[in-house]
Coordinates of C-alpha atoms and ligand atoms in Angstrom, one line a residue:
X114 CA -7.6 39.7 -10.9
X115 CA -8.7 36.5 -8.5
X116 CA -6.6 34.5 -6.6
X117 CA -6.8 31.5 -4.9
X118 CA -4.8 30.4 -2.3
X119 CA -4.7 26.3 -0.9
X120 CA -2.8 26.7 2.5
X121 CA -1.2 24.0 4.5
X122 CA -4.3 21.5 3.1
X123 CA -4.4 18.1 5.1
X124 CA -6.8 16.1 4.4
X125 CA -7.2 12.0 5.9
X126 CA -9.9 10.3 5.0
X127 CA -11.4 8.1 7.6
X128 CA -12.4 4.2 5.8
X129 CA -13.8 2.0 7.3
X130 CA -12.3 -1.0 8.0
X131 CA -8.9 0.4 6.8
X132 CA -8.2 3.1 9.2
X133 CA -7.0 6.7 8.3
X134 CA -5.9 7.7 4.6
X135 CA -3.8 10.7 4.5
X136 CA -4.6 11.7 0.9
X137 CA -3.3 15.7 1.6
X138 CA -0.6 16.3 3.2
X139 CA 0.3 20.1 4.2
X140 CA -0.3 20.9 0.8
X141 CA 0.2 25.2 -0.7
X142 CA 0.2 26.6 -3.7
X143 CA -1.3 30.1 -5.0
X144 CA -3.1 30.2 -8.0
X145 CA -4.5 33.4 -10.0
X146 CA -6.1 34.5 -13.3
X147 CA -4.3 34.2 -16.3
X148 CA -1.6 31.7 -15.1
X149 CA -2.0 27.7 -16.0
X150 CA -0.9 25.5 -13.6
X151 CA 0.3 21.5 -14.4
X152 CA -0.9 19.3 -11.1
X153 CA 0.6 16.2 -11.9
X154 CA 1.0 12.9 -10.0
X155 CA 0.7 9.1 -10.0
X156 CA -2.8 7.7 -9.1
X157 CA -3.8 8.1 -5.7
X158 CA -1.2 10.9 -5.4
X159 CA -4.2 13.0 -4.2
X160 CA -5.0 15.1 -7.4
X161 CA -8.5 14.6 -7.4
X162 CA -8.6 15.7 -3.5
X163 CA -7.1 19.3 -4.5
X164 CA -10.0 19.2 -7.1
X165 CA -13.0 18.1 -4.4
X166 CA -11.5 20.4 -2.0
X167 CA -11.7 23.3 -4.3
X168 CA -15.0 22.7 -5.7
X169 CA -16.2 22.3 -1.8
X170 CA -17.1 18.8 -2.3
X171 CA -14.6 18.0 0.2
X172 CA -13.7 19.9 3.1
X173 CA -9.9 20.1 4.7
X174 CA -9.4 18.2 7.8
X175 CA -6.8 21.1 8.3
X176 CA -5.3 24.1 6.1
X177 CA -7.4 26.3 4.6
X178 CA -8.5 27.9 0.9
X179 CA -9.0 31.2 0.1
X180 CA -10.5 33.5 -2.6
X181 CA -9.7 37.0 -3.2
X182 CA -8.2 36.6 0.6
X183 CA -11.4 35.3 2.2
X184 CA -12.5 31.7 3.0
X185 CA -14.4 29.8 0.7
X186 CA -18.2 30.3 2.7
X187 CA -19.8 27.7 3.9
X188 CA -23.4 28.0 2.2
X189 CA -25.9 30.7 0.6
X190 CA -24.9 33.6 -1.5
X191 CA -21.0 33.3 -0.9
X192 CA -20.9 30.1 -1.9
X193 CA -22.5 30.5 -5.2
X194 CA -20.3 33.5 -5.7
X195 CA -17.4 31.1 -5.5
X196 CA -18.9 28.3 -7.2
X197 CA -19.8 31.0 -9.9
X198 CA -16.0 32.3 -9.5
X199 CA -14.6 28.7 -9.7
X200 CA -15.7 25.8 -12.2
X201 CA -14.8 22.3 -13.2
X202 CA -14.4 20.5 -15.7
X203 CA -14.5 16.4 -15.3
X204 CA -12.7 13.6 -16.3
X205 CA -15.5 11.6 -17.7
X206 CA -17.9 13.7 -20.3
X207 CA -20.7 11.1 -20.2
X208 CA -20.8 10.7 -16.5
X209 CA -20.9 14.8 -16.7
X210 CA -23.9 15.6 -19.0
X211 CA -26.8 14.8 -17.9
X212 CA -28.6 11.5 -20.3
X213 CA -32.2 13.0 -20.4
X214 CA -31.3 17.0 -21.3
X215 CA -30.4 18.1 -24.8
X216 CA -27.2 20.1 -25.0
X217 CA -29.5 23.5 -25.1
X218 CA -30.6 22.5 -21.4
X219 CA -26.9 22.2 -19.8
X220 CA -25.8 25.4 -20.8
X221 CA -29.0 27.4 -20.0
X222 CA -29.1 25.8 -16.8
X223 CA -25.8 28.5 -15.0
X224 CA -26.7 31.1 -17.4
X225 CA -30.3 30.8 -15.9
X226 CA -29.3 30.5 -12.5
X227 CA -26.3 33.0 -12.2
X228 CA -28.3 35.3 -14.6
X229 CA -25.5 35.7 -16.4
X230 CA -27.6 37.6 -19.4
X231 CA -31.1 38.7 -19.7
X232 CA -33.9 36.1 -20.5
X233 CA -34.4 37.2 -24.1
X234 CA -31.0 36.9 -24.7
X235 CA -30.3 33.1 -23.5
X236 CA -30.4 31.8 -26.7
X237 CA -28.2 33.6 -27.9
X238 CA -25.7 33.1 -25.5
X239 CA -25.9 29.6 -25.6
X240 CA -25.3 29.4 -29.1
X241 CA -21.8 31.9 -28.5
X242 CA -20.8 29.6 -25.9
X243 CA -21.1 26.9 -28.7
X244 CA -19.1 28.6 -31.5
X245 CA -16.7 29.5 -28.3
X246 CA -15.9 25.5 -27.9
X247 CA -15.8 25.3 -32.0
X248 CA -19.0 23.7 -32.0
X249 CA -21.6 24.2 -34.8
X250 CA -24.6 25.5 -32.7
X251 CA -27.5 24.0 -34.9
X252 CA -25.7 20.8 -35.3
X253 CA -25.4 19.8 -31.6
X254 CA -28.1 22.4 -29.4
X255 CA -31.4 20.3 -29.6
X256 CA -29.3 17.1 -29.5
X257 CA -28.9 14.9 -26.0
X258 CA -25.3 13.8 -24.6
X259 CA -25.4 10.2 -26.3
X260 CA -25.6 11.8 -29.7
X261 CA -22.6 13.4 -29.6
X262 CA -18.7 11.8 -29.5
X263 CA -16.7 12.2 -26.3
X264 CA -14.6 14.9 -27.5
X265 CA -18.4 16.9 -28.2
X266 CA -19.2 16.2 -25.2
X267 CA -16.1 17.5 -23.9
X268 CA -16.5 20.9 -25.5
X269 CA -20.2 20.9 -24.6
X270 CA -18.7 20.1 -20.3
X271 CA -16.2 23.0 -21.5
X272 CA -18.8 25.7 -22.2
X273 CA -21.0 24.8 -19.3
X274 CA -18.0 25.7 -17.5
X275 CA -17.4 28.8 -19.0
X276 CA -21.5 29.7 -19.4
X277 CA -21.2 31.7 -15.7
X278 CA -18.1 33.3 -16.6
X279 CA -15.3 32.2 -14.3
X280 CA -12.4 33.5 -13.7
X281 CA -10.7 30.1 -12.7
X282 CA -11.1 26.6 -14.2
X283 CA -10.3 23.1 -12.7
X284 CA -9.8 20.6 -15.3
X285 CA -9.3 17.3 -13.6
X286 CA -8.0 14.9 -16.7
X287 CA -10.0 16.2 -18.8
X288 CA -8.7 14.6 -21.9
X289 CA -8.0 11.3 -20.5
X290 CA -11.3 9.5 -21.5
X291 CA -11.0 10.7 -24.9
X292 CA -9.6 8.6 -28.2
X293 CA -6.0 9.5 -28.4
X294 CA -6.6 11.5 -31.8
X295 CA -8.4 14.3 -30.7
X296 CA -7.0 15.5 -26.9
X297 CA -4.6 17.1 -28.5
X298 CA -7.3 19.5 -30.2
X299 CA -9.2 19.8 -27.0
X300 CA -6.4 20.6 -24.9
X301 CA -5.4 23.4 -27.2
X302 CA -9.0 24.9 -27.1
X303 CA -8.8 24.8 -23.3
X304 CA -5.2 26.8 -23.9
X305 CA -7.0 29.1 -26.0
X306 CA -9.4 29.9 -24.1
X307 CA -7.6 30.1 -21.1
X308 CA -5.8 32.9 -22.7
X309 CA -8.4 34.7 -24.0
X310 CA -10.6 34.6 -21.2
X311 CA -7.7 35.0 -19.2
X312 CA -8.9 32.5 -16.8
X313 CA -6.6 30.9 -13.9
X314 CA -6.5 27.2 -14.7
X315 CA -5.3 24.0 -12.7
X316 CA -4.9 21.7 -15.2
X317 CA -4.5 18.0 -13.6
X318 CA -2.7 14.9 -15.2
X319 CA -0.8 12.3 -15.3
X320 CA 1.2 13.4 -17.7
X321 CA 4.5 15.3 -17.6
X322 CA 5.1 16.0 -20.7
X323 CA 1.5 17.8 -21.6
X324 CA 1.5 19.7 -18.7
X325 CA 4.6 21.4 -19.7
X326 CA 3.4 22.4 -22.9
X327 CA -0.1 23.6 -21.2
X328 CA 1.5 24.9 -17.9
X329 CA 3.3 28.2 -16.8
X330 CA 4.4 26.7 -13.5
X331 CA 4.3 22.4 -12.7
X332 CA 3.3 21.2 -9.2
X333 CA 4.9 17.4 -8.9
X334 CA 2.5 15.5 -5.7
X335 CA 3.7 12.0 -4.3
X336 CA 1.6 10.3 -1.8
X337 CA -0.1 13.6 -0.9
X338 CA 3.1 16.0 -0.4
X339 CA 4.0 18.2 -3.1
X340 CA 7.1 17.1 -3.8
X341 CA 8.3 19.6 -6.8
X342 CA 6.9 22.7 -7.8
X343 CA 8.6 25.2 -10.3
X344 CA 8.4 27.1 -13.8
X345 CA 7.6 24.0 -16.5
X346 CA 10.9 24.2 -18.0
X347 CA 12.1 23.9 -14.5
X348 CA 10.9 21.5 -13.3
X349 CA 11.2 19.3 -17.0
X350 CA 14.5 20.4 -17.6
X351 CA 16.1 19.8 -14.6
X352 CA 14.1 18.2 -11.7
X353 CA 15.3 18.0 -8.0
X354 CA 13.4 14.8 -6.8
X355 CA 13.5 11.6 -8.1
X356 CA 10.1 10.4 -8.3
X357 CA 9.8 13.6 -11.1
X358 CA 12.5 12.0 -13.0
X359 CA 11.1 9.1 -12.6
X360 CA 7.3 10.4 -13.8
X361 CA 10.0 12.5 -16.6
X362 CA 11.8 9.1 -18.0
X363 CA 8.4 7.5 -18.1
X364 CA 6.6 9.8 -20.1
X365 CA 7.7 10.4 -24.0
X366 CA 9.4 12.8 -25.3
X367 CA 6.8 16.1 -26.3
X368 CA 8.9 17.5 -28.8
X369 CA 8.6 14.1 -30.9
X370 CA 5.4 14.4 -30.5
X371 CA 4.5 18.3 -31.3
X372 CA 6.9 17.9 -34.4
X373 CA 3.8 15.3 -35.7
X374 CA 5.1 12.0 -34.8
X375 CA 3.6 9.4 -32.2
X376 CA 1.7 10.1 -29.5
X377 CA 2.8 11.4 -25.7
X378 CA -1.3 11.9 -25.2
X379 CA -1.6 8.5 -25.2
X380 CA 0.3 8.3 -22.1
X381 CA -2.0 10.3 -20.5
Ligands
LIG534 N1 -13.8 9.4 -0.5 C1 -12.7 8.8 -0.2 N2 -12.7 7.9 0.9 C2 -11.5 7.3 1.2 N3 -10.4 7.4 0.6 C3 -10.3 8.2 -0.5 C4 -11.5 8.9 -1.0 N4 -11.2 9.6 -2.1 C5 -9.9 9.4 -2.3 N5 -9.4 8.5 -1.4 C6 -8.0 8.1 -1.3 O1 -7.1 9.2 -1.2 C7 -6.0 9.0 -2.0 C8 -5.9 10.1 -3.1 O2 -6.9 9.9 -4.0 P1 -7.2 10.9 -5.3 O3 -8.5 10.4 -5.9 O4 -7.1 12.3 -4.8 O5 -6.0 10.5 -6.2 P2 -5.7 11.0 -7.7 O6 -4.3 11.5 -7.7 O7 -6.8 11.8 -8.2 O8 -5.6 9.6 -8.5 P3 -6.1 9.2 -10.0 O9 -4.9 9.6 -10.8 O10 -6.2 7.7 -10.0 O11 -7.4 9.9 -10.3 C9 -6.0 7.6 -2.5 O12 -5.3 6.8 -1.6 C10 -7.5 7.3 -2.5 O13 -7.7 5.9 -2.3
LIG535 MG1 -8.1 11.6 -9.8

């Protein structure tokens, strides 16, 4: 089992011209394989921060995050451990893939480098990962990034994620750029997978609603503070803070939508 711990995380960003931005503030939660958590919050709430922070693009101004116990390392062969340990998934799938490099080339890449399997069976392995995301291997593996539809592209982001074998994913919107017809198929993959896999998954929206259908526990942030954070029926059913009912009343109702009618993704 991993775990992952983000401890008393501050984090102010210094802009020029406008002074100090406080995106973090004093911000803990404890997240470990097999568990799916909802981070949900407004924009500029600072969800994308928890995401740069983990994935060491970032670094806290104070706080700290730990794996398995240990700080994340600064550099060399504990930092690709972690990176290895820990992987993303973006909001945008075309900014993600690379233009130039067919499909076959973005998954190879981590198996290649984290020699995940041995060279004579890399093929193979990138066509599982494939069939793992639904796709049709021969269909998409010699194909480039623009010859493929966002939600492909998606799956394709998906099993590059999954290609060194994490044990936690970050998923940072990851249906929001899609056409409103098929998140709903790509979020349940993601559930699937984070079941079978039993990865630990922080699953970041805007939407309520979504995340409580995705989500074990819901973390509610507001200008940087967490401001809610409970079990998913919890914190749906009966919230404590106002700006969660207020994010609540503004999102539509799920169980309208998972019966087949209109569309709570689209609020996403
Ligand atoms: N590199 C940066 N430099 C300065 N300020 C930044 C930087 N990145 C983010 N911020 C600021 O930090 C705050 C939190 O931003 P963040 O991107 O984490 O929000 P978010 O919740 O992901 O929003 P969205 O839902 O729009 O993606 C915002 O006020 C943002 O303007
Ligand atoms: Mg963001």
């Amino acid at each position: 089992m991993t775990t992952l711990d983000f401890n008393n995380v501050t984090k102010i960003y210094n802009v020029r011209g406008a002074g100090q931005i406080k995106a973090l503030d004093d911000v803990s939660f404890h997240l470990e394989s097999g568990q799916t958590i909802g981070l949900v919050g407004q924009s500029g709430s600072g969800k994308s921060t928890i995401a740069k922070i983990l994935t060491h693009l970032e670094t806290p101004t104070s706080g700290e995050v730990l794996l398995d116990g240990a700080p994340i390392p600064n550099s060399g062969k504990g930092l690709r451990r972690y990176r290895q340990e820990l992987r993303m998934v973006f909001q945008d799938p075309f900014a993600s893939l690379n233009p130039y490099h067919t499909i076959r080339h973005h998954i190879e890449r981590p198996l290649r480098l984290d020699h995940v399997v041995a060279k004579d069976q890399v093929d193979a392995e990138v066509r599982r990962l494939l069939e793992r995301v639904r796709l049709v291997p021969n269909d998409v593996i010699d194909r480039r990034p623009h010859e493929l539809s966002g939600g492909q592209r998606q799956r394709v982001a998906i099993a590059r994620a999954l290609a060194s074998r994490p044990t936690l994913l970050v998923a940072d919107e990851p249906v929001s750029m899609l056409d409103v017809s098929i998140r709903l198929g790509v979020l349940n993959l993601l559930a699937d997978l984070q079941r079978e896999e039993g990865l630990g998954v922080l699953y970041i929206t805007h939407d309520l609603a979504t995340a409580r259908h995705f989500s074990d526990e819901i973390i509610v942030l507001n200008r940087g503070r967490i401001v809610e954070h409970g079990s998913a029926d919890d914190v749906i059913l009966t919230p404590q803070h106002p700006y969660t009912r207020s994010l609540r009343d503004s999102s539509p109702d799920p169980e309208k939508h998972f019966a087949g009618s209109g569309s709570i993704l689209g609020g996403e």
